[in-house]
Coordinates of C-alpha atoms and ligand atoms in Angstrom, one line a residue:
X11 CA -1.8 48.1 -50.2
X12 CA 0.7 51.0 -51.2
X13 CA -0.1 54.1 -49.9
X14 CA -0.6 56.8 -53.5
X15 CA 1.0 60.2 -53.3
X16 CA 0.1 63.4 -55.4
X17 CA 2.9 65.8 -55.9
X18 CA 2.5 69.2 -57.7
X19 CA 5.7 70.5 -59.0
X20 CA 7.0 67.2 -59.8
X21 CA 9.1 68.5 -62.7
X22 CA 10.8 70.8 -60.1
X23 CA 13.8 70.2 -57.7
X24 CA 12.5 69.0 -54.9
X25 CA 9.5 67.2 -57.1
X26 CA 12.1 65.2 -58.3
X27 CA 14.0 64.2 -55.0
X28 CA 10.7 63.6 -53.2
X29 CA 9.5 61.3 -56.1
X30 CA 12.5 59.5 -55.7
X31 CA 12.0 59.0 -52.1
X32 CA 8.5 57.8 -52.0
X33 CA 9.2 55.1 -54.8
X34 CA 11.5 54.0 -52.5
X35 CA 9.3 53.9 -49.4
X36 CA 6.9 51.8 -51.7
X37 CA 4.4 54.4 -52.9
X38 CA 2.3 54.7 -55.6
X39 CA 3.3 57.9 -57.0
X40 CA 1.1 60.5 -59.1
X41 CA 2.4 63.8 -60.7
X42 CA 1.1 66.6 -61.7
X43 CA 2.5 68.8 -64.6
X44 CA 1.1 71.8 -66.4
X45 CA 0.8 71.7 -70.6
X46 CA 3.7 72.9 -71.8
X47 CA 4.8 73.2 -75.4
X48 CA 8.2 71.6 -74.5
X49 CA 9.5 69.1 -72.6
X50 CA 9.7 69.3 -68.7
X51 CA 10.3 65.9 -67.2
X52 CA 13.9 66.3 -67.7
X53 CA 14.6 65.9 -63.4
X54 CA 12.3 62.8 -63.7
X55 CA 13.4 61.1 -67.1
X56 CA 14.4 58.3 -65.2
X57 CA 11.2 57.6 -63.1
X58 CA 8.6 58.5 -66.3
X59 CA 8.0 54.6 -66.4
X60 CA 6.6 54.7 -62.7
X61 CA 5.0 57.6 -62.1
X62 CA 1.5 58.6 -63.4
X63 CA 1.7 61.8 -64.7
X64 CA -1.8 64.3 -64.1
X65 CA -2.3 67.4 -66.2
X66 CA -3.7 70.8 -63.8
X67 CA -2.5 73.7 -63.2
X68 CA -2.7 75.8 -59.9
X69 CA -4.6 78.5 -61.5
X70 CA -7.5 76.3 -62.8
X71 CA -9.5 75.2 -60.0
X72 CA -11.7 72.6 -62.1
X73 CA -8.2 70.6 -63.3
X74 CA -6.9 71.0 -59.4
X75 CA -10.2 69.1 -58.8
X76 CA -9.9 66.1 -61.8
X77 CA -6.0 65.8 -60.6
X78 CA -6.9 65.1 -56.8
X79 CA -9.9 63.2 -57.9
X80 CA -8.1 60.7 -60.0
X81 CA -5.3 60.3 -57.7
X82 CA -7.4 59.3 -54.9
X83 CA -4.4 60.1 -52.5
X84 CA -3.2 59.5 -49.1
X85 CA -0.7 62.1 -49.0
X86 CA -0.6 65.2 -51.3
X87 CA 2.2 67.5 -51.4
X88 CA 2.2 71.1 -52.7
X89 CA 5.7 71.8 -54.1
X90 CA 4.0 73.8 -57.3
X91 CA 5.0 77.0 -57.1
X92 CA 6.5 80.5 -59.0
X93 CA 9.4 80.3 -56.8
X94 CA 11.9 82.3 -57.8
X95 CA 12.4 85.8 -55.7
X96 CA 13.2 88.0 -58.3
X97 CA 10.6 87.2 -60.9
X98 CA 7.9 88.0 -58.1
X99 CA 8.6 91.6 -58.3
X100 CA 8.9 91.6 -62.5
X101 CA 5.7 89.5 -62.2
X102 CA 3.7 90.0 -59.0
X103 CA 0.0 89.4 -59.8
X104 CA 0.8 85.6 -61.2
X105 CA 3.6 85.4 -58.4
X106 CA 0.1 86.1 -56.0
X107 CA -1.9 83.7 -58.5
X108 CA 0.3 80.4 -58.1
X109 CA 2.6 80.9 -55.1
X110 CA -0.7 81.8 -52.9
X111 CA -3.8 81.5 -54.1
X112 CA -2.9 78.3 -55.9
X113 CA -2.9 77.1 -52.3
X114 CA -6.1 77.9 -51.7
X115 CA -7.3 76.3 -54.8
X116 CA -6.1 72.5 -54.1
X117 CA -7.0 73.3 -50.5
X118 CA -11.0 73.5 -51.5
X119 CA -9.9 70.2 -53.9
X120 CA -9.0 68.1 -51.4
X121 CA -11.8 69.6 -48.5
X122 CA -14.3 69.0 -50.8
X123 CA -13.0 65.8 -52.8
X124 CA -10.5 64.2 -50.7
X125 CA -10.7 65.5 -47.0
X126 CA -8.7 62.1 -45.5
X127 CA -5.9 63.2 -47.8
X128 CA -2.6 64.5 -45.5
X129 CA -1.9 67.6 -46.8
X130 CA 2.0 69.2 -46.9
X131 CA 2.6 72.9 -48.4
X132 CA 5.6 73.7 -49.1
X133 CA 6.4 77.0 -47.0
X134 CA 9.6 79.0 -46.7
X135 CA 12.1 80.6 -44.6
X136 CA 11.7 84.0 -47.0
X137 CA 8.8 84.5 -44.9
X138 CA 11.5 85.3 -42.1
X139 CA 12.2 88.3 -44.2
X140 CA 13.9 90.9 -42.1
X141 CA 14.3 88.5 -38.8
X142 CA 13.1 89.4 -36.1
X143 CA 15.5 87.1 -34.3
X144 CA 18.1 84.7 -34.9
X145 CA 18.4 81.7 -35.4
X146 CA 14.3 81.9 -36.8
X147 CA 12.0 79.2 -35.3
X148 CA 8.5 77.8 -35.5
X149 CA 7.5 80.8 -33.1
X150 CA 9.3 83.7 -35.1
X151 CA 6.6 86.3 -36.5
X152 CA 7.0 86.9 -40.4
X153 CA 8.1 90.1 -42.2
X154 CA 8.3 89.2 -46.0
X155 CA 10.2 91.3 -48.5
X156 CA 9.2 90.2 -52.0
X157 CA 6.1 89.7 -53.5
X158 CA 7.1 86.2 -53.1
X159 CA 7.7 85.7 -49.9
X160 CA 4.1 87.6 -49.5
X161 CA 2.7 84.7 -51.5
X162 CA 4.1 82.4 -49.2
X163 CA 3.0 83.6 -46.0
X164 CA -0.6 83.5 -47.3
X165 CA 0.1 79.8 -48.3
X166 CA 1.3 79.0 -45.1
X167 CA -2.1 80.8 -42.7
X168 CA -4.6 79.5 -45.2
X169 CA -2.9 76.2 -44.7
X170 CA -2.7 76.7 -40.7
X171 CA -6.5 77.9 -41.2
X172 CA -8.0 75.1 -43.2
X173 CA -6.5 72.8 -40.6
X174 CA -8.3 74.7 -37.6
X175 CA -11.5 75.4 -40.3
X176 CA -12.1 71.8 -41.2
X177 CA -10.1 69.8 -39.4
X178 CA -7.9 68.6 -42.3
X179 CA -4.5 67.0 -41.8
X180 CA -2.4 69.8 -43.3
X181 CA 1.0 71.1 -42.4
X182 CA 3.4 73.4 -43.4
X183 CA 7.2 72.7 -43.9
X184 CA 8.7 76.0 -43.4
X185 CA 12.3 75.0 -45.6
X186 CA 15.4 77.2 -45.1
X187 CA 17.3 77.4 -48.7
X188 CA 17.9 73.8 -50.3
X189 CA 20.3 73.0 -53.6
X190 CA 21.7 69.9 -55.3
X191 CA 22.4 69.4 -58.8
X192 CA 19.0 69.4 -60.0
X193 CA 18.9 73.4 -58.4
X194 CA 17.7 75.3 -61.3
X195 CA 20.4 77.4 -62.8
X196 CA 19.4 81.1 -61.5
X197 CA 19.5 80.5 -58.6
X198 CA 22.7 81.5 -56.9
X199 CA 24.6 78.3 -55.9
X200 CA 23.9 76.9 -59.0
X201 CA 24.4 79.8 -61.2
X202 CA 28.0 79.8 -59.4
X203 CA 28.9 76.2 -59.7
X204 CA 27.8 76.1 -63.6
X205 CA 30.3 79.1 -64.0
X206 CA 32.4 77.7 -62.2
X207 CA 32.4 74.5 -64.6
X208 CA 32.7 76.5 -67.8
X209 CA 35.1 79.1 -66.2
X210 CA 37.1 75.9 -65.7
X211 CA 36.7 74.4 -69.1
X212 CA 37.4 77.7 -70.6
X213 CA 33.6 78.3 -72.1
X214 CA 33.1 81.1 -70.2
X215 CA 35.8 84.0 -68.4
X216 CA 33.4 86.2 -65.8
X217 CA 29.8 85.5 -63.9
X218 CA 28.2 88.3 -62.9
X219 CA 26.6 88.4 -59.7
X220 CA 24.5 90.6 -57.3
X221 CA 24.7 90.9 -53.4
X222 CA 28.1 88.8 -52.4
X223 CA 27.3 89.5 -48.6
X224 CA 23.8 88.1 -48.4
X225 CA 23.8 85.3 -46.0
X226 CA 21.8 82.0 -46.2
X227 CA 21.3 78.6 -44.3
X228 CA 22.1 76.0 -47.5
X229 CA 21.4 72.3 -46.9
X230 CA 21.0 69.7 -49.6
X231 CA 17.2 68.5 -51.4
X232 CA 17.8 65.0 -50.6
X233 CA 17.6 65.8 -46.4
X234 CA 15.1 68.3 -47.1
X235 CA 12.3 65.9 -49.1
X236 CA 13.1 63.0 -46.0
X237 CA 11.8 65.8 -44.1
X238 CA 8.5 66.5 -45.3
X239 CA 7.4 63.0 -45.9
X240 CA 8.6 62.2 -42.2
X241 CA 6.3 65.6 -41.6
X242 CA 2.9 63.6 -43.0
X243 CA 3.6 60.1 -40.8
X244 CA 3.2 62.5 -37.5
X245 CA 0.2 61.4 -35.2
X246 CA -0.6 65.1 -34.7
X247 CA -0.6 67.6 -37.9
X248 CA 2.2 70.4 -37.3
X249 CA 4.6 73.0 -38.6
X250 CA 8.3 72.5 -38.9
X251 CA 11.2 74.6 -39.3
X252 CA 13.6 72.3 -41.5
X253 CA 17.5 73.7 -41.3
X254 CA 20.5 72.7 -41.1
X255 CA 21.5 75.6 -38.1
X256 CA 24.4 77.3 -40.1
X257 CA 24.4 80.1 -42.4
X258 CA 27.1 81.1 -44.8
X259 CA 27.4 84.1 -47.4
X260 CA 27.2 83.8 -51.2
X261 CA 31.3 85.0 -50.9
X262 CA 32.1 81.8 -48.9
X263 CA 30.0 79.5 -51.6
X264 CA 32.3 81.2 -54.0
X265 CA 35.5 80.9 -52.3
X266 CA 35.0 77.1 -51.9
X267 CA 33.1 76.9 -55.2
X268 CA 36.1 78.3 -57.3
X269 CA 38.4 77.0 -55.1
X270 CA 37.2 73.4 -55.7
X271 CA 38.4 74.0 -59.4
X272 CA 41.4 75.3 -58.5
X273 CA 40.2 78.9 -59.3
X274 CA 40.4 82.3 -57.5
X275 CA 36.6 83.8 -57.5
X276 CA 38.2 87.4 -57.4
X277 CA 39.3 86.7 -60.9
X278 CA 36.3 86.2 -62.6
X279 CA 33.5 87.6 -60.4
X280 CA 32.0 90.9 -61.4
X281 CA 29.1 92.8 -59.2
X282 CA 26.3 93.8 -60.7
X283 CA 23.5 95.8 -60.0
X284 CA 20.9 94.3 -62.0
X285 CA 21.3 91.6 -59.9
X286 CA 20.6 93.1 -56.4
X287 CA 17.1 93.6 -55.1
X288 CA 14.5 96.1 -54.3
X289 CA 14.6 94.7 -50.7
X290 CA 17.0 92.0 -49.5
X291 CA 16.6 89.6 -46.9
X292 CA 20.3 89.8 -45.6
X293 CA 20.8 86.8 -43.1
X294 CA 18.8 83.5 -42.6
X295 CA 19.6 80.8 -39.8
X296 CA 17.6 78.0 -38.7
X297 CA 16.5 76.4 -35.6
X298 CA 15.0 73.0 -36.7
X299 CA 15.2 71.7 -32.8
X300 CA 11.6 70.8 -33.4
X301 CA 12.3 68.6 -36.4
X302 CA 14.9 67.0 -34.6
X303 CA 13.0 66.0 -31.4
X304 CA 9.6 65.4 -33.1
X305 CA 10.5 63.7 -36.4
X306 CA 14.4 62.9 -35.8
X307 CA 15.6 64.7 -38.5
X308 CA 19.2 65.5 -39.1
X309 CA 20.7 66.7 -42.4
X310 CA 23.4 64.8 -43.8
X311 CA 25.1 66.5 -46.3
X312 CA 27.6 69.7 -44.7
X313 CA 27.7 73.1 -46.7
X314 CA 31.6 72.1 -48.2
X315 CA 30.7 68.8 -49.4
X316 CA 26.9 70.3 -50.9
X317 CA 29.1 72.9 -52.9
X318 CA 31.2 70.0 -53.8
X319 CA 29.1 68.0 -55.4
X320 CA 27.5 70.8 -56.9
X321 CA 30.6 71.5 -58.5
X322 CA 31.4 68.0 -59.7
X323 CA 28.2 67.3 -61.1
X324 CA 28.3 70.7 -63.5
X325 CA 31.8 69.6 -64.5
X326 CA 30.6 66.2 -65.4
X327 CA 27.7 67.5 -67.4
X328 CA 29.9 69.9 -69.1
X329 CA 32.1 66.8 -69.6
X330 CA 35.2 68.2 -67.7
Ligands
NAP3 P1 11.2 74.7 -58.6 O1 12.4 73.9 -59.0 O2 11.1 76.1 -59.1 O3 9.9 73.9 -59.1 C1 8.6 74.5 -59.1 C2 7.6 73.6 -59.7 O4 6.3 74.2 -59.7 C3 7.9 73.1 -61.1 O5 7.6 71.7 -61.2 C4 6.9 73.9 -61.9 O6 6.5 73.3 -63.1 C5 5.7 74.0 -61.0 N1 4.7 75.0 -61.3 C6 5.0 76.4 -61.3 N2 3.8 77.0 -61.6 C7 2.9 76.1 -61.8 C8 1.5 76.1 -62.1 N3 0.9 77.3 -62.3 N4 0.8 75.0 -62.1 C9 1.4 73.8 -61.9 N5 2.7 73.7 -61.6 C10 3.4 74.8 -61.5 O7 11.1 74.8 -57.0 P2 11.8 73.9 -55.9 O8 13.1 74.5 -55.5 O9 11.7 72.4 -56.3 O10 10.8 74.2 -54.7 C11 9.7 73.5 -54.4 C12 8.7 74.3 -53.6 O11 9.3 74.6 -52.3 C13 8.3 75.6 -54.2 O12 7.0 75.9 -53.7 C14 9.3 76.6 -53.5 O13 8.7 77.9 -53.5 C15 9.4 76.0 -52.1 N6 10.6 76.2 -51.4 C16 11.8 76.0 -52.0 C17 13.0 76.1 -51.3 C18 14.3 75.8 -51.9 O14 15.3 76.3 -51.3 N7 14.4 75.1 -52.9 C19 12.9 76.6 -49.9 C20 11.7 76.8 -49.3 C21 10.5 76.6 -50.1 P3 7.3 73.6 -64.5 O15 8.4 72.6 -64.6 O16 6.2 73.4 -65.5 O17 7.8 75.0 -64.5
G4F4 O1 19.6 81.6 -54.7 P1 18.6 82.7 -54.5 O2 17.9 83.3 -55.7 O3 17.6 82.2 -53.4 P2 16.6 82.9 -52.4 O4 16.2 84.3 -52.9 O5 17.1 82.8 -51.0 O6 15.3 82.0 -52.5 C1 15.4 80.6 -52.5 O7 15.3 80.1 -51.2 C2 14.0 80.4 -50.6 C3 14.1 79.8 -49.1 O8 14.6 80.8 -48.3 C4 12.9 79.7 -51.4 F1 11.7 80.0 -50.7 C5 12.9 80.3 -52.8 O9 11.9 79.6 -53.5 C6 14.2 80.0 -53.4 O10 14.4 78.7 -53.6 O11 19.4 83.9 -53.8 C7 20.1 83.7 -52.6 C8 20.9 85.0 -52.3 C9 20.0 86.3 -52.3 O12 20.3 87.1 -51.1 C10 20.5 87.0 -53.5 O13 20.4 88.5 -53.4 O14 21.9 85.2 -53.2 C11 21.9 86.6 -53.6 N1 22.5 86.7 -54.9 C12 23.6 87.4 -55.2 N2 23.8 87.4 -56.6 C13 22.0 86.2 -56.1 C14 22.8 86.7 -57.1 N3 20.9 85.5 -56.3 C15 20.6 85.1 -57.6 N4 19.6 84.3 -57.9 N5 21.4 85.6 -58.6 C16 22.5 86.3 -58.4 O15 23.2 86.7 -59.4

């Protein structure tokens, strides 16, 4: 019989990318969205016909419940999240609300509805925060510098501590920065390669940016979602770093962004300060060794050829 899947954030990036992957591995896959008054299946137009889409929401506890109830699932996988950095400090209290108590929520779903249920959440390398070492591992302790990043170092202990509480089979994928064409557009590699597109098709003359010196460890969704399924087939539950080991600064996206379009960046690139934040995190780099040995992980796709595509796909859509 096919194994069933539950993924919250479906309508996300990596929703999407994982969705595709466990069709492909033969899964049953259910979805949850949130009511919306518009559309937001757009990343999974093309899989609406085999997914089963469940309506809940991370901050209602009694829809979390009906959701992993009717799914009945295997494997559930937390992607849902307010997961943009900035946005945490404009909106803290709901950042708190979804990003970590939403975990805690489909936590006491699954103990008390679904226990056999393998359990991913998805955790991150903002947790890092100002590092304490580089490159960051498994071991590294946290030191979170946005509201966010608080949010997801709660997810990631209560996760740890309903495993040791009750025994579940829950892990945490601590995920260094991943992009592909489905990246929503404010975050920064996107942001750059959809300028780049128009600045190239002349829709658009400058992009504004914040901190060009920020530094981050970029790999591409599609690795990144092979990951975290390979995380739930382990006979043991544990946590993974998941990076690709390099880290490059938002000025060398945009050299080989524009560059890629035959641009210069210096030409149309202006700094500004509404863009930097209260507190930075200025350098991530990851040490997935663990990943590697344990679940045989590589990435695939290098940082030139992610910013690549990035590029080529925003062109496309643009129709350039
Ligand atoms: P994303 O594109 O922003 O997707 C977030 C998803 O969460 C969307 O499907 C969104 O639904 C859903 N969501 C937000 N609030 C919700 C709520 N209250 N109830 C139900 N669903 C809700 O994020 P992503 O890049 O795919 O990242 C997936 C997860 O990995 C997130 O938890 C993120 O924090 C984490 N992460 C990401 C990275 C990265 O580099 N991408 C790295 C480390 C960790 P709508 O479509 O309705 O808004
Ligand atoms: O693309 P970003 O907004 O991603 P950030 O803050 O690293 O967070 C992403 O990765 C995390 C994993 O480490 C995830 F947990 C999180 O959910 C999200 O997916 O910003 C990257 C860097 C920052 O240092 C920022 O200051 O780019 C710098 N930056 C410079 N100018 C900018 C801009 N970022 C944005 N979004 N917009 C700018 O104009």
């Amino acid at each position: 019989m096919a194994k069933r899947a539950l993924i919250t954030g479906i309508t996300g990036q990596d929703g999407s990318y994982l969705a595709d992957h466990l069709l492909e591995q033969g899964y049953e896959v259910f979805g949850m969205v949130r009511r919306s008054s518009t559309e937001t299946l757009g990343r999974v137009a093309h899989l609406q016909d085999r997914v089963e889409f469940l309506q809940a929401d991370l901050l209602d506890q009694a829809s979390l419940d009906r959701a992993v109830q009717d799914a009945a699932a295997d494997e559930i996988y937390n992607l849902a999240a307010q997961s943009f950095v900035p946005t945490s400090w404009s909106q803290p209290s709901l950042t708190g609300e979804f990003t970590g108590l939403g975990v805690l929520r489909l936590l006491e779903s699954v103990r008390k509805l679904d226990p056999r249920a393998r359990f991913y959440q998805a955790s991150s390398s903002e947790m890092f925060g100002k590092v304490r070492e580089v490159p960051q591992n498994e071991l590294t302790p946290f030191h979170p510098r946005s509201p966010y990043a608080v949010a997801k170092t709660f997810g990631h202990h209560i996760t740890v501590n309903y495993r040791e509480s009750y025994g579940l089979y829950a892990v945490s994928g601590i995920l260094f920065n991943h992009e592909s064409p489905r990246r929503g557009r404010e975050f920064v590699t996107r942001k750059i390669t959809d300028a780049v597109a128009r600045i190239k098709l002349g829709l658009a003359g400058e992009l504004r940016l914040g901190n060009l010196d920020a530094q981050r460890d970029w790999g591409y969704a599609g690795d990144y979602v092979r990951a975290m399924h390979l995380m739930l087939q382990q006979p043991e539950p544990g946590d993974f770093v998941i990076a690709t080991g390099r880290t490059h600064s938002v000025r060398e996206f945009l050299e080989i962004a524009f560059g890629h379009a035959g641009l210069k960046w210096e030409d149309h690139v202006v700094q500004d300060p509404r863009y930097m934040r209260p507190a930075e995190v200025d350098q991530l780099r990851g040490d997935a060794g663990k990943a590697r040995r344990e679940l045989g992980w590589e990435p695939t796709v290098s940082f030139e050829q992610l910013v690549t595509m990035m590029v080529d796909s925003d062109l496309a859509l643009l129709g350039g």
